[in-house]
Coordinates of N, CA, C and O in Angstrom, one line a residue:
X1 N -49.8 -61.9 61.7 CA -50.4 -63.1 61.2 C -51.3 -63.7 62.3 O -51.5 -64.9 62.3
X2 N -51.8 -62.9 63.2 CA -52.6 -63.5 64.3 C -53.9 -64.1 63.7 O -54.4 -65.0 64.2
X3 N -54.4 -63.5 62.6 CA -55.6 -63.9 62.0 C -55.4 -65.3 61.4 O -56.4 -66.1 61.2
X4 N -54.2 -65.7 61.0 CA -54.0 -67.0 60.4 C -54.1 -68.1 61.4 O -54.5 -69.2 61.1
X5 N -53.7 -67.8 62.7 CA -53.8 -68.8 63.8 C -55.1 -68.9 64.4 O -55.4 -69.9 65.1
X6 N -56.0 -67.9 64.1 CA -57.4 -68.0 64.7 C -58.2 -69.0 64.0 O -58.4 -68.9 62.8
X7 N -58.8 -70.0 64.7 CA -59.6 -70.9 64.0 C -61.0 -70.3 63.6 O -61.5 -69.5 64.3
X8 N -61.4 -70.7 62.5 CA -62.7 -70.2 62.0 C -63.8 -71.2 62.3 O -63.6 -72.4 62.1
X9 N -64.9 -70.8 62.7 CA -66.0 -71.7 63.1 C -67.2 -71.3 62.2 O -67.4 -70.2 61.7
X10 N -68.0 -72.3 62.0 CA -69.3 -72.1 61.2 C -69.3 -73.0 60.0 O -68.3 -73.7 59.6
X11 N -70.5 -73.1 59.5 CA -70.8 -74.1 58.4 C -70.1 -73.6 57.1 O -69.6 -74.5 56.4
X12 N -70.0 -72.3 56.9 CA -69.5 -71.9 55.6 C -68.1 -71.2 55.8 O -67.7 -70.3 55.1
X13 N -67.4 -71.6 56.8 CA -66.1 -70.9 57.2 C -65.1 -71.0 56.0 O -64.2 -70.2 55.9
X14 N -65.2 -72.1 55.2 CA -64.2 -72.2 54.1 C -64.4 -71.2 53.0 O -63.6 -71.0 52.2
X15 N -65.6 -70.5 53.0 CA -65.8 -69.5 52.0 C -65.4 -68.1 52.5 O -65.3 -67.2 51.7
X16 N -65.2 -68.0 53.8 CA -64.8 -66.7 54.4 C -63.3 -66.5 54.4 O -62.6 -66.5 55.5
X17 N -62.7 -66.4 53.3 CA -61.2 -66.3 53.2 C -60.7 -64.9 53.6 O -59.5 -64.8 53.8
X18 N -61.5 -63.9 53.7 CA -61.0 -62.6 54.2 C -61.1 -62.5 55.7 O -60.8 -61.4 56.2
X19 N -61.5 -63.5 56.4 CA -61.6 -63.5 57.9 C -62.8 -62.9 58.4 O -63.0 -62.9 59.6
X20 N -63.7 -62.4 57.6 CA -65.0 -61.9 58.0 C -66.1 -62.8 57.7 O -66.0 -63.7 56.8
X21 N -67.2 -62.7 58.5 CA -68.4 -63.6 58.3 C -69.3 -62.9 57.2 O -69.6 -61.8 57.3
X22 N -69.7 -63.8 56.3 CA -70.6 -63.3 55.2 C -71.8 -64.3 55.1 O -71.9 -65.1 54.2
X23 N -72.7 -64.3 56.1 CA -73.8 -65.3 56.1 C -74.7 -65.2 54.9 O -75.1 -66.3 54.4
X24 N -75.1 -64.0 54.5 CA -76.0 -63.9 53.4 C -75.4 -64.3 52.1 O -76.0 -65.1 51.3
X25 N -74.2 -63.9 51.9 CA -73.5 -64.2 50.6 C -73.2 -65.7 50.5 O -73.3 -66.3 49.5
X26 N -72.8 -66.3 51.7 CA -72.5 -67.7 51.7 C -73.7 -68.6 51.4 O -73.7 -69.6 50.7
X27 N -74.8 -68.1 52.0 CA -76.1 -68.9 51.9 C -76.5 -68.8 50.4 O -77.0 -69.8 49.9
X28 N -76.4 -67.6 49.8 CA -76.8 -67.5 48.4 C -75.9 -68.4 47.5 O -76.4 -69.0 46.6
X29 N -74.6 -68.5 47.8 CA -73.7 -69.3 47.0 C -74.1 -70.8 47.1 O -74.2 -71.5 46.1
X30 N -74.3 -71.3 48.3 CA -74.6 -72.7 48.5 C -76.0 -73.0 48.0 O -76.2 -74.0 47.3
X31 N -76.9 -72.1 48.1 CA -78.3 -72.3 47.6 C -78.3 -72.3 46.1 O -78.9 -73.2 45.5
X32 N -77.5 -71.4 45.5 CA -77.4 -71.4 44.0 C -76.8 -72.7 43.5 O -77.3 -73.3 42.5
X33 N -75.8 -73.2 44.2 CA -75.2 -74.5 43.8 C -76.2 -75.6 43.9 O -76.3 -76.5 43.0
X34 N -76.9 -75.7 45.0 CA -77.9 -76.8 45.2 C -79.0 -76.7 44.2 O -79.4 -77.8 43.6
X35 N -79.5 -75.6 43.9 CA -80.6 -75.4 42.9 C -80.1 -75.8 41.5 O -80.8 -76.4 40.7
X36 N -78.8 -75.4 41.3 CA -78.2 -75.7 40.0 C -78.1 -77.2 39.8 O -78.3 -77.7 38.7
X37 N -77.7 -77.9 40.8 CA -77.6 -79.3 40.7 C -78.9 -80.0 40.4 O -79.1 -80.9 39.6
X38 N -80.0 -79.5 41.1 CA -81.3 -80.0 40.9 C -81.8 -79.8 39.5 O -82.3 -80.6 38.8
X39 N -81.5 -78.5 39.0 CA -81.9 -78.2 37.6 C -81.2 -79.0 36.6 O -81.7 -79.5 35.6
X40 N -79.9 -79.2 36.8 CA -79.0 -80.0 35.9 C -79.4 -81.4 35.8 O -79.5 -82.0 34.8
X41 N -79.7 -82.0 37.0 CA -80.0 -83.5 37.1 C -81.4 -83.7 36.5 O -81.6 -84.7 35.7
X42 N -82.3 -82.9 36.8 CA -83.7 -83.1 36.3 C -83.8 -82.8 34.8 O -84.8 -83.2 34.2
X43 N -82.9 -82.1 34.3 CA -82.9 -81.7 32.8 C -82.7 -83.0 32.0 O -83.1 -83.0 30.8
X44 N -82.1 -84.0 32.6 CA -81.9 -85.3 31.8 C -83.2 -86.0 31.6 O -83.2 -86.9 30.7
X45 N -84.2 -85.7 32.3 CA -85.5 -86.4 32.2 C -86.5 -85.5 31.5 O -86.9 -84.5 32.1
X46 N -87.0 -85.9 30.4 CA -87.9 -85.0 29.7 C -89.2 -84.7 30.4 O -89.9 -83.7 30.3
X47 N -89.7 -85.7 31.2 CA -90.9 -85.5 31.9 C -90.8 -84.6 33.1 O -91.8 -84.2 33.7
X48 N -89.6 -84.2 33.5 CA -89.4 -83.3 34.6 C -89.0 -81.9 34.1 O -88.4 -81.1 34.8
X49 N -89.5 -81.5 32.9 CA -89.2 -80.2 32.4 C -89.7 -79.1 33.2 O -89.1 -78.0 33.2
X50 N -90.8 -79.2 33.9 CA -91.3 -78.2 34.7 C -90.4 -77.9 35.9 O -90.0 -76.7 36.2
X51 N -89.9 -78.9 36.6 CA -89.0 -78.8 37.7 C -87.7 -78.2 37.2 O -87.1 -77.3 37.8
X52 N -87.2 -78.7 36.1 CA -85.9 -78.3 35.5 C -85.9 -76.9 35.1 O -85.0 -76.1 35.5
X53 N -87.0 -76.4 34.4 CA -87.0 -75.1 33.9 C -87.2 -74.1 35.1 O -86.6 -73.0 35.1
X54 N -88.1 -74.4 36.0 CA -88.3 -73.5 37.1 C -87.1 -73.4 38.1 O -86.7 -72.3 38.5
X55 N -86.5 -74.6 38.4 CA -85.3 -74.6 39.2 C -84.2 -73.8 38.5 O -83.5 -73.1 39.2
X56 N -84.0 -74.0 37.2 CA -83.0 -73.3 36.5 C -83.2 -71.8 36.5 O -82.3 -71.0 36.7
X57 N -84.5 -71.4 36.4 CA -84.8 -69.9 36.4 C -84.5 -69.3 37.8 O -83.9 -68.3 37.9
X58 N -84.9 -70.0 38.8 CA -84.7 -69.5 40.2 C -83.2 -69.6 40.5 O -82.7 -68.6 41.1
X59 N -82.5 -70.6 40.1 CA -81.1 -70.7 40.3 C -80.3 -69.6 39.6 O -79.3 -69.0 40.1
X60 N -80.7 -69.2 38.4 CA -80.1 -68.1 37.7 C -80.3 -66.8 38.4 O -79.4 -65.9 38.5
X61 N -81.5 -66.5 38.9 CA -81.8 -65.3 39.6 C -81.0 -65.2 40.9 O -80.4 -64.2 41.2
X62 N -81.0 -66.3 41.7 CA -80.3 -66.2 42.9 C -78.8 -66.1 42.7 O -78.0 -65.5 43.4
X63 N -78.3 -66.8 41.6 CA -76.9 -66.7 41.3 C -76.4 -65.3 40.8 O -75.4 -64.9 41.2
X64 N -77.3 -64.7 40.1 CA -76.9 -63.3 39.6 C -76.9 -62.4 40.8 O -76.1 -61.5 40.9
X65 N -77.9 -62.5 41.7 CA -78.0 -61.6 42.8 C -76.8 -61.9 43.7 O -76.2 -61.0 44.3
X66 N -76.4 -63.2 43.9 CA -75.2 -63.5 44.7 C -74.0 -63.0 44.1 O -73.1 -62.5 44.8
X67 N -73.8 -63.0 42.8 CA -72.6 -62.4 42.1 C -72.6 -60.9 42.4 O -71.5 -60.3 42.6
X68 N -73.7 -60.3 42.4 CA -73.8 -58.8 42.7 C -73.3 -58.5 44.1 O -72.6 -57.4 44.2
X69 N -73.6 -59.3 45.1 CA -73.2 -58.9 46.4 C -72.1 -59.8 47.0 O -71.7 -59.7 48.2
X70 N -71.5 -60.7 46.2 CA -70.4 -61.6 46.7 C -69.2 -60.8 47.2 O -68.9 -59.7 46.7
X71 N -68.5 -61.4 48.2 CA -67.4 -60.7 48.8 C -66.1 -61.4 48.6 O -65.0 -60.8 48.7
X72 N -66.1 -62.8 48.5 CA -64.9 -63.5 48.4 C -64.8 -64.3 47.1 O -65.9 -64.6 46.4
X73 N -63.6 -64.8 46.8 CA -63.5 -65.6 45.6 C -64.1 -67.0 45.7 O -64.7 -67.5 44.7
X74 N -64.1 -67.5 46.9 CA -64.8 -68.8 47.1 C -66.3 -68.8 46.8 O -66.9 -69.7 46.2
X75 N -66.9 -67.7 47.3 CA -68.3 -67.5 47.0 C -68.6 -67.4 45.5 O -69.5 -68.0 44.9
X76 N -67.7 -66.6 44.8 CA -67.9 -66.4 43.4 C -67.7 -67.8 42.6 O -68.4 -68.0 41.6
X77 N -66.8 -68.6 43.1 CA -66.5 -69.9 42.5 C -67.8 -70.7 42.5 O -68.2 -71.3 41.5
X78 N -68.4 -70.9 43.7 CA -69.6 -71.7 43.8 C -70.7 -71.1 43.0 O -71.5 -71.8 42.4
X79 N -70.8 -69.8 43.0 CA -71.9 -69.1 42.3 C -71.8 -69.4 40.8 O -72.8 -69.6 40.1
X80 N -70.6 -69.3 40.2 CA -70.4 -69.6 38.8 C -70.8 -71.0 38.4 O -71.4 -71.3 37.4
X81 N -70.4 -72.0 39.3 CA -70.7 -73.3 39.0 C -72.2 -73.5 39.1 O -72.9 -74.2 38.2
X82 N -72.9 -73.0 40.1 CA -74.3 -73.0 40.2 C -75.1 -72.3 39.1 O -76.1 -72.8 38.6
X83 N -74.5 -71.2 38.7 CA -75.2 -70.5 37.6 C -75.1 -71.3 36.3 O -76.1 -71.4 35.5
X84 N -74.0 -71.9 36.0 CA -73.8 -72.7 34.8 C -74.7 -73.9 34.8 O -75.4 -74.2 33.8
X85 N -74.8 -74.6 35.9 CA -75.7 -75.7 36.0 C -77.2 -75.3 35.9 O -78.0 -76.0 35.3
X86 N -77.5 -74.2 36.5 CA -78.9 -73.7 36.5 C -79.2 -73.3 35.0 O -80.4 -73.6 34.6
X87 N -78.3 -72.7 34.3 CA -78.6 -72.3 32.9 C -78.8 -73.5 32.0 O -79.7 -73.5 31.2
X88 N -78.0 -74.5 32.2 CA -78.1 -75.7 31.4 C -79.5 -76.4 31.7 O -80.2 -76.8 30.8
X89 N -79.8 -76.5 33.0 CA -81.1 -77.0 33.4 C -82.3 -76.2 32.8 O -83.3 -76.8 32.4
X90 N -82.1 -74.9 32.9 CA -83.2 -74.0 32.4 C -83.4 -74.2 30.9 O -84.5 -74.4 30.4
X91 N -82.3 -74.2 30.2 CA -82.4 -74.2 28.7 C -82.9 -75.6 28.2 O -83.7 -75.7 27.3
X92 N -82.4 -76.7 28.8 CA -82.9 -78.0 28.5 C -84.4 -78.2 28.9 O -85.2 -78.8 28.2
X93 N -84.7 -77.7 30.1 CA -86.1 -77.7 30.5 C -87.0 -77.0 29.5 O -88.2 -77.4 29.2
X94 N -86.6 -75.8 29.0 CA -87.4 -75.1 28.1 C -87.5 -75.8 26.7 O -88.5 -75.8 26.1
X95 N -86.4 -76.5 26.4 CA -86.5 -77.3 25.1 C -87.4 -78.5 25.2 O -88.0 -78.9 24.2
X96 N -87.5 -79.0 26.4 CA -88.4 -80.2 26.6 C -89.9 -79.9 26.9 O -90.7 -80.8 27.0
X97 N -90.2 -78.6 27.0 CA -91.6 -78.3 27.3 C -91.8 -77.0 27.9 O -93.0 -76.5 27.9
X98 N -90.8 -76.4 28.5 CA -91.0 -75.1 29.0 C -91.5 -75.0 30.5 O -91.7 -75.9 31.1
X99 N -91.8 -73.7 30.8 CA -92.2 -73.4 32.2 C -93.7 -73.8 32.5 O -94.0 -74.1 33.6
X100 N -94.5 -73.8 31.4 CA -95.9 -74.1 31.6 C -96.4 -75.2 30.6 O -97.6 -75.4 30.4
X101 N -95.4 -76.0 30.1 CA -95.8 -77.0 29.1 C -96.7 -78.0 29.6 O -96.5 -78.6 30.6
X102 N -97.9 -78.2 29.0 CA -98.8 -79.2 29.4 C -99.8 -78.7 30.4 O -100.9 -79.3 30.6
X103 N -99.6 -77.6 31.0 CA -100.5 -77.1 32.0 C -101.6 -76.2 31.5 O -102.6 -76.1 32.0
X104 N -101.2 -75.5 30.4 CA -102.2 -74.5 29.8 C -103.0 -75.1 28.7 O -104.0 -74.5 28.3
X105 N -102.6 -76.2 28.1 CA -103.4 -76.7 27.0 C -103.8 -78.0 27.0 O -104.2 -78.9 27.4

């Protein structure tokens, strides 16, 4: 149990439950969560449909890639929350005007 007594350092150390460092996976998880929050919040405003739909699309892509390479349960937990928020933001943004609404016509 020597690894249990060893303190973990770093910004995302709470996600490294296996004792190894996963900087790429942790960054993808936190980024997906942040983008998902942006997409979800901006989906409430119909005038921000461009930001909501694009942020949702980017959040879904980063979240799916993060799920593909994730290593720990903590990473997957954040990824699923971020994916859900991104999807809601994307779909509501599409309903309010879409990715290019108002720009092409």
